[in-house]
């Protein structure tokens, strides 16, 4: 997934905690939020001194989408969303989540739809 597609998907699915997110979607989202947050903090520091209002507003604005994309990424790597509680541990939690989110996608079972699956055909039914 490309950079801009990841950002669009992050905001479009801002409260979607179901489904999965590819590694590229997650890491492009993290890069976008961190770089934008750093720019907002730097601009407000230069323009207003020690005011952190805009930076805090940005952090709150991307909190829910960031949690949603992290939950979808953990699900894609076959981990439970409960691993996000590691983030409550300073420093170590971020490292653990980064390692978990860097794991490859888990293989998916093939699910046949009703139109393609014909289980009774093996018994001669039509």
Backbone as a printed PyTorch tensor [residue, N CA C, xyz], in Angstrom:
tensor([[[  0.8470,  -1.1690,   0.0000],
         [  0.0000,   0.0000,   0.0000],
         [  0.8950,   1.2360,   0.0000]],

        [[  0.5450,   2.1990,  -0.8160],
         [  1.3290,   3.4240,  -0.9380],
         [  1.0780,   4.3540,   0.2490]],

        [[  1.9500,   5.3490,   0.3710],
         [  1.9010,   6.2710,   1.5050],
         [  0.5510,   6.9850,   1.6040]],

        [[  0.1230,   7.6290,   0.5250],
         [ -1.1370,   8.3790,   0.5690],
         [ -2.3410,   7.4600,   0.7500]],

        [[ -2.2890,   6.2700,   0.1670],
         [ -3.3830,   5.3080,   0.3610],
         [ -3.4890,   4.8980,   1.8240]],

        [[ -2.3530,   4.7540,   2.4750],
         [ -2.3540,   4.3830,   3.8930],
         [ -2.9620,   5.4770,   4.7600]],

        [[ -2.6570,   6.7140,   4.4360],
         [ -3.2140,   7.8320,   5.2020],
         [ -4.7210,   7.9100,   4.9900]],

        [[ -5.1460,   7.7740,   3.7260],
         [ -6.5910,   7.7750,   3.4450],
         [ -7.2820,   6.6440,   4.1800]],

        [[ -6.7030,   5.4610,   4.1430],
         [ -7.3020,   4.3070,   4.8260],
         [ -7.3390,   4.5260,   6.3310]],

        [[ -6.3150,   5.1430,   6.8810],
         [ -6.2870,   5.4090,   8.3150],
         [ -7.4130,   6.3250,   8.7500]],

        [[ -7.6490,   7.3880,   7.9840],
         [ -8.7270,   8.3150,   8.3440],
         [-10.1020,   7.7720,   7.9550]],

        [[-10.1720,   7.0330,   6.8560],
         [-11.4570,   6.4600,   6.4370],
         [-11.9230,   5.3920,   7.4260]],

        [[-11.0050,   4.6210,   7.9590],
         [-11.3290,   3.5530,   8.9120],
         [-10.9520,   3.9620,  10.3300]],

        [[-11.1760,   5.2190,  10.6680],
         [-10.6910,   5.7450,  11.9500],
         [-11.2730,   5.0310,  13.1560]],

        [[-12.4510,   4.4330,  13.0270],
         [-13.0520,   3.7220,  14.1610],
         [-13.3550,   2.2740,  13.8000]],

        [[-12.6870,   1.7580,  12.7840],
         [-12.9060,   0.3810,  12.3430],
         [-11.8750,  -0.5210,  13.0240]],

        [[-12.3320,  -1.2500,  14.0210],
         [-11.4370,  -2.1360,  14.7620],
         [-11.5450,  -3.5810,  14.2790]],

        [[-12.2710,  -3.8030,  13.1930],
         [-12.3820,  -5.1560,  12.6420],
         [-11.6000,  -5.2060,  11.3340]],

        [[-11.3110,  -6.3850,  10.8860],
         [-10.5340,  -6.5380,   9.6750],
         [ -9.0440,  -6.5540,   9.9730]],

        [[ -8.2670,  -6.3380,   8.9380],
         [ -6.8160,  -6.3980,   9.0740],
         [ -6.1730,  -5.1850,   8.4120]],

        [[ -4.9180,  -4.9430,   8.7560],
         [ -4.1160,  -3.8810,   8.1350],
         [ -2.7540,  -4.4690,   7.7860]],

        [[ -2.3330,  -4.2440,   6.5740],
         [ -1.0310,  -4.7390,   6.1320],
         [  0.0900,  -3.9940,   6.8520]],

        [[  1.2680,  -4.5900,   6.8180],
         [  2.4180,  -3.9330,   7.4520],
         [  2.6620,  -2.5560,   6.8610]],

        [[  2.5560,  -2.4610,   5.5350],
         [  2.8100,  -1.1630,   4.9000],
         [  1.8110,  -0.1150,   5.3640]],

        [[  0.5450,  -0.4890,   5.4780],
         [ -0.4600,   0.4690,   5.9510],
         [ -0.1190,   0.9510,   7.3550]],

        [[  0.2350,   0.0520,   8.2290],
         [  0.5530,   0.4190,   9.6110],
         [  1.7750,   1.3260,   9.6870]],

        [[  2.8650,   0.9310,   9.0340],
         [  4.1090,   1.6860,   9.1730],
         [  4.0490,   3.0260,   8.4530]],

        [[  3.3460,   3.0990,   7.3130],
         [  3.1620,   4.4020,   6.6770],
         [  2.3350,   5.3120,   7.5720]],

        [[  1.3230,   4.7640,   8.2510],
         [  0.5070,   5.5530,   9.1690],
         [  1.3610,   6.0730,  10.3370]],

        [[  2.1930,   5.2080,  10.8910],
         [  3.0650,   5.6190,  12.0010],
         [  4.0080,   6.7310,  11.5420]],

        [[  4.6020,   6.5690,  10.3710],
         [  5.5080,   7.5980,   9.8500],
         [  4.7750,   8.9300,   9.6810]],

        [[  3.5890,   8.8950,   9.0980],
         [  2.7960,  10.1120,   8.8930],
         [  2.4650,  10.8020,  10.2120]],

        [[  1.9700,  10.0390,  11.1840],
         [  1.5640,  10.6660,  12.4470],
         [  2.7640,  11.2180,  13.2140]],

        [[  3.8790,  10.5060,  13.1960],
         [  5.0610,  10.9810,  13.9260],
         [  5.6830,  12.2090,  13.2680]],

        [[  5.8210,  12.1890,  11.9490],
         [  6.4100,  13.3450,  11.2650],
         [  5.5090,  14.5710,  11.3600]],

        [[  4.2110,  14.3700,  11.1870],
         [  3.2780,  15.4900,  11.2950],
         [  3.2500,  16.0270,  12.7210]],

        [[  3.2510,  15.1310,  13.7010],
         [  3.2790,  15.5620,  15.0950],
         [  4.5320,  16.3510,  15.4230]],

        [[  5.6780,  15.8950,  14.9270],
         [  6.9300,  16.6180,  15.1700],
         [  6.8960,  17.9970,  14.5160]],

        [[  6.3340,  18.0700,  13.3060],
         [  6.2300,  19.3630,  12.6240],
         [  5.2970,  20.3090,  13.3740]],

        [[  4.1760,  19.7990,  13.8500],
         [  3.2270,  20.6360,  14.5990],
         [  3.8790,  21.1590,  15.8720]],

        [[  4.5550,  20.2840,  16.6060],
         [  5.2360,  20.7230,  17.8300],
         [  6.3240,  21.7520,  17.5260]],

        [[  7.0930,  21.5470,  16.4490],
         [  8.1650,  22.4840,  16.1030],
         [  7.6000,  23.8430,  15.7040]],

        [[  6.5470,  23.8420,  14.9000],
         [  5.9520,  25.1100,  14.4540],
         [  5.3560,  25.8700,  15.6310]],

        [[  4.6440,  25.1650,  16.5030],
         [  4.0530,  25.8660,  17.6500],
         [  5.1260,  26.3380,  18.6260]],

        [[  6.2340,  25.6220,  18.7120],
         [  7.3170,  26.0540,  19.5980],
         [  7.9400,  27.3470,  19.0840]],

        [[  8.1290,  27.4340,  17.7760],
         [  8.7080,  28.6390,  17.1880],
         [  7.7090,  29.7970,  17.2410]],

        [[  6.4490,  29.5120,  16.9280],
         [  5.4480,  30.5780,  16.8260],
         [  4.9290,  31.0470,  18.1800]],

        [[  4.7400,  30.1140,  19.1220],
         [  4.0800,  30.4740,  20.3760],
         [  4.9180,  30.2150,  21.6170]],

        [[  6.1310,  29.8110,  21.4670],
         [  6.9460,  29.5120,  22.6430],
         [  6.6900,  28.0980,  23.1330]],

        [[  6.4180,  27.9610,  24.4160],
         [  6.2590,  26.6340,  25.0120],
         [  4.8300,  26.1030,  24.9720]],

        [[  3.9810,  26.6520,  24.1500],
         [  2.5930,  26.1940,  24.0750],
         [  2.5310,  24.8120,  23.4260]],

        [[  1.8360,  23.8940,  24.0700],
         [  1.6990,  22.5440,  23.5210],
         [  0.2600,  22.2580,  23.1170]],

        [[ -0.5550,  23.2970,  23.0030],
         [ -1.9700,  23.1090,  22.7040],
         [ -2.1870,  22.4220,  21.3590]],

        [[ -1.5810,  22.9290,  20.2850],
         [ -1.8000,  22.3420,  18.9610],
         [ -1.2240,  20.9320,  18.8640]],

        [[ -0.0760,  20.7140,  19.4690],
         [  0.5060,  19.3710,  19.4650],
         [ -0.3650,  18.3780,  20.2010]],

        [[ -0.9260,  18.8050,  21.3120],
         [ -1.8340,  17.9310,  22.0660],
         [ -3.1190,  17.6840,  21.2910]],

        [[ -3.6040,  18.7140,  20.5980],
         [ -4.8070,  18.5440,  19.7740],
         [ -4.5410,  17.5390,  18.6520]],

        [[ -3.3500,  17.6020,  18.0400],
         [ -2.9990,  16.6440,  16.9910],
         [ -2.9290,  15.2230,  17.5640]],

        [[ -2.3170,  15.0800,  18.7150],
         [ -2.2050,  13.7560,  19.3390],
         [ -3.5840,  13.1740,  19.6340]],

        [[ -4.4940,  13.9940,  20.1120],
         [ -5.8600,  13.5160,  20.3680],
         [ -6.5980,  13.1980,  19.0740]],

        [[ -6.3390,  13.9810,  18.0240],
         [ -7.0210,  13.7610,  16.7480],
         [ -6.6400,  12.4250,  16.1210]],

        [[ -5.4070,  11.9850,  16.3100],
         [ -4.9690,  10.7350,  15.6800],
         [ -4.9460,   9.5590,  16.6540]],

        [[ -5.4010,   9.7620,  17.8740],
         [ -5.3790,   8.6730,  18.8580],
         [ -6.2740,   7.5140,  18.4360]],

        [[ -7.5340,   7.7790,  18.1420],
         [ -8.4620,   6.7100,  17.7700],
         [ -8.0620,   6.0260,  16.4600]],

        [[ -7.7300,   6.7790,  15.3890],
         [ -7.2800,   6.0930,  14.1740],
         [ -6.0120,   5.2660,  14.3900]],

        [[ -5.1110,   5.7500,  15.2370],
         [ -3.8730,   5.0060,  15.4960],
         [ -4.1520,   3.7130,  16.2450]],

        [[ -5.0460,   3.7670,  17.2170],
         [ -5.4300,   2.5400,  17.9220],
         [ -6.1140,   1.5610,  16.9740]],

        [[ -6.9780,   2.0810,  16.0970],
         [ -7.6970,   1.2100,  15.1630],
         [ -6.7400,   0.5140,  14.2000]],

        [[ -5.7920,   1.2590,  13.6320],
         [ -4.8610,   0.6320,  12.6930],
         [ -3.9360,  -0.3370,  13.4230]],

        [[ -3.6000,  -0.0610,  14.6750],
         [ -2.7610,  -0.9850,  15.4480],
         [ -3.5120,  -2.2770,  15.7560]],

        [[ -4.7800,  -2.1730,  16.1070],
         [ -5.5820,  -3.3770,  16.3650],
         [ -5.7040,  -4.2040,  15.0940]],

        [[ -5.9620,  -3.5480,  13.9610],
         [ -6.0750,  -4.2900,  12.6960],
         [ -4.7450,  -4.9240,  12.3140]],

        [[ -3.6290,  -4.2410,  12.5870],
         [ -2.3020,  -4.8050,  12.2700],
         [ -1.9960,  -6.0150,  13.1450]],

        [[ -2.3000,  -5.9060,  14.4360],
         [ -2.0740,  -7.0520,  15.3260],
         [ -2.9210,  -8.2360,  14.8890]],

        [[ -4.1570,  -7.9740,  14.4910],
         [ -5.0280,  -9.0560,  14.0310],
         [ -4.4620,  -9.6940,  12.7610]],

        [[ -3.9140,  -8.8820,  11.8650],
         [ -3.3440,  -9.4060,  10.6280],
         [ -2.1420, -10.3030,  10.9080]],

        [[ -1.4010, -10.0040,  11.9650],
         [ -0.2380, -10.8160,  12.3350],
         [ -0.6160, -11.9420,  13.2960]],

        [[ -1.9190, -12.1490,  13.5040],
         [ -2.4620, -13.2300,  14.3460],
         [ -2.1720, -13.0230,  15.8280]],

        [[ -2.1820, -11.7640,  16.2720],
         [ -2.0490, -11.4480,  17.6890],
         [ -3.3390, -10.8100,  18.1810]],

        [[ -3.5690, -10.9120,  19.4660],
         [ -4.7580, -10.3200,  20.0710],
         [ -4.5690,  -8.8130,  20.2580]],

        [[ -5.6810,  -8.0830,  20.2090],
         [ -5.6180,  -6.6420,  20.4460],
         [ -5.1780,  -6.3400,  21.8760]],

        [[ -5.3160,  -7.3100,  22.7650],
         [ -4.9280,  -7.1180,  24.1530],
         [ -3.4490,  -6.8140,  24.3320]],

        [[ -2.6540,  -7.1020,  23.3150],
         [ -1.2270,  -6.7710,  23.3920],
         [ -0.9940,  -5.2640,  23.4520]],

        [[ -2.0000,  -4.4710,  23.1070],
         [ -1.8410,  -3.0170,  23.1940],
         [ -1.6390,  -2.5470,  24.6300]],

        [[ -2.0280,  -3.3740,  25.5970],
         [ -1.8050,  -3.0020,  26.9900],
         [ -0.3160,  -2.9250,  27.3290]],

        [[  0.5310,  -3.5090,  26.4820],
         [  1.9760,  -3.3610,  26.6760],
         [  2.3730,  -1.8950,  26.6070]],

        [[  1.5880,  -1.0810,  25.9020],
         [  1.9180,   0.3380,  25.7680],
         [  1.8570,   1.0840,  27.0930]],

        [[  1.2410,   0.4820,  28.0960],
         [  1.1940,   1.1110,  29.4140],
         [  2.5440,   1.0560,  30.1230]],

        [[  3.4470,   0.2130,  29.6280],
         [  4.8080,   0.1440,  30.1750],
         [  5.6940,   1.1070,  29.3860]],

        [[  6.2550,   2.1110,  30.0450],
         [  7.0850,   3.0760,  29.3140],
         [  8.2660,   2.3970,  28.6130]],

        [[  8.5560,   2.8460,  27.4180],
         [  9.6770,   2.4200,  26.5810],
         [  9.5760,   0.9640,  26.1370]],

        [[  9.5010,   0.0330,  27.0680],
         [  9.4790,  -1.3950,  26.7350],
         [  8.2240,  -1.7420,  25.9430]],

        [[  7.1030,  -1.1600,  26.3190],
         [  5.8410,  -1.4450,  25.6450],
         [  5.8650,  -1.0550,  24.1800]],

        [[  6.4520,   0.0880,  23.8750],
         [  6.5380,   0.5350,  22.4830],
         [  7.4070,  -0.4220,  21.6780]],

        [[  8.4890,  -0.8940,  22.2680],
         [  9.3760,  -1.8370,  21.5780],
         [  8.6500,  -3.1530,  21.3150]],

        [[  7.9090,  -3.6490,  22.2990],
         [  7.1740,  -4.9080,  22.1320],
         [  6.1360,  -4.7760,  21.0270]],

        [[  5.3770,  -3.6880,  21.0340],
         [  4.3570,  -3.4870,  20.0030],
         [  5.0060,  -3.3370,  18.6300]],

        [[  6.1300,  -2.6430,  18.5470],
         [  6.8250,  -2.4950,  17.2680],
         [  7.2720,  -3.8520,  16.7320]],

        [[  7.7660,  -4.7120,  17.6070],
         [  8.1910,  -6.0510,  17.1800],
         [  6.9920,  -6.8690,  16.7140]],

        [[  5.8930,  -6.8130,  17.4580],
         [  4.7010,  -7.5710,  17.0760],
         [  4.1210,  -7.0790,  15.7510]],

        [[  4.1000,  -5.7650,  15.5660],
         [  3.5300,  -5.2110,  14.3380],
         [  4.4500,  -5.3950,  13.1360]],

        [[  5.7100,  -5.6960,  13.3680],
         [  6.6430,  -5.9370,  12.2710],
         [  6.5770,  -7.3720,  11.7570]],

        [[  5.8480,  -8.2230,  12.4390],
         [  5.7430,  -9.6230,  12.0230],
         [  4.9580,  -9.7290,  10.7160]],

        [[  5.2560, -10.7400,   9.8930],
         [  4.5090, -10.8980,   8.6370],
         [  3.0570, -11.2860,   8.8940]],

        [[  2.2540, -11.0810,   7.8910],
         [  0.8410, -11.4440,   7.9880],
         [  0.7010, -12.9410,   8.1640]],

        [[ -0.2600, -13.3280,   8.9720],
         [ -0.5190, -14.7510,   9.1940],
         [ -1.2510, -15.3180,   7.9820]],

        [[ -0.9620, -16.5600,   7.6180],
         [ -1.6850, -17.1560,   6.4890],
         [ -3.1710, -17.2810,   6.8040]],

        [[ -3.9890, -17.0460,   5.8100],
         [ -5.4400, -17.1130,   5.9750],
         [ -5.9580, -18.4310,   5.4180]],

        [[ -6.9190, -19.0410,   6.0980],
         [ -7.5250, -20.2480,   5.5310],
         [ -8.3970, -19.8860,   4.3320]],

        [[ -8.4950, -20.7940,   3.4060],
         [ -9.3420, -20.5760,   2.2400],
         [-10.7820, -20.8610,   2.6440]],

        [[-11.6300, -19.8790,   2.4550],
         [-13.0420, -20.0310,   2.7940],
         [-13.8300, -20.0530,   1.4980]],

        [[-14.5580, -21.1300,   1.2910],
         [-15.3650, -21.2470,   0.0850],
         [-16.7180, -20.6030,   0.3120]],

        [[-17.1890, -19.8890,  -0.6840],
         [-18.5140, -19.2840,  -0.5610],
         [-19.5690, -20.3120,  -0.9480]],

        [[-20.8010, -19.9760,  -0.7260],
         [-21.8900, -20.9060,  -1.0550],
         [-21.9870, -21.1520,  -2.5490]],

        [[-21.5470, -20.2040,  -3.3440],
         [-21.6490, -20.3820,  -4.7890],
         [-20.5660, -21.3100,  -5.3270]],

        [[-19.4330, -21.4190,  -4.6470],
         [-18.3550, -22.2680,  -5.1520],
         [-18.2780, -23.6100,  -4.4390]],

        [[-18.7620, -23.6880,  -3.2230],
         [-18.6650, -24.9330,  -2.4660],
         [-19.8800, -25.8120,  -2.7400]],

        [[-19.6310, -27.0500,  -3.0690],
         [-20.7110, -28.0070,  -3.2990],
         [-20.3970, -29.2740,  -2.5180]],

        [[-20.6270, -29.2510,  -1.2100],
         [-20.2320, -30.3970,  -0.4010],
         [-21.0150, -31.6620,  -0.7210]],

        [[-22.2500, -31.5360,  -1.1800],
         [-23.0460, -32.7290,  -1.4630],
         [-22.7140, -33.3410,  -2.8180]],

        [[-21.9550, -32.6480,  -3.6460],
         [-21.6000, -33.1790,  -4.9560],
         [-20.7650, -34.4440,  -4.8230]],

        [[-20.0280, -34.5640,  -3.7480],
         [-19.2160, -35.7580,  -3.5400],
         [-20.0810, -36.9860,  -3.3220]],

        [[-21.3200, -36.7940,  -2.9310],
         [-22.2270, -37.9090,  -2.6720],
         [-23.1980, -38.1430,  -3.8220]],

        [[-22.9760, -37.4780,  -4.9350],
         [-23.8270, -37.6840,  -6.0930],
         [-25.0170, -36.7460,  -6.1670]],

        [[-25.1610, -35.8290,  -5.2480],
         [-26.2820, -34.8800,  -5.2930],
         [-26.0120, -33.8240,  -6.3540]],

        [[-27.0710, -33.2820,  -6.8820],
         [-26.9260, -32.2430,  -7.9130],
         [-27.3970, -30.9200,  -7.4360]]])
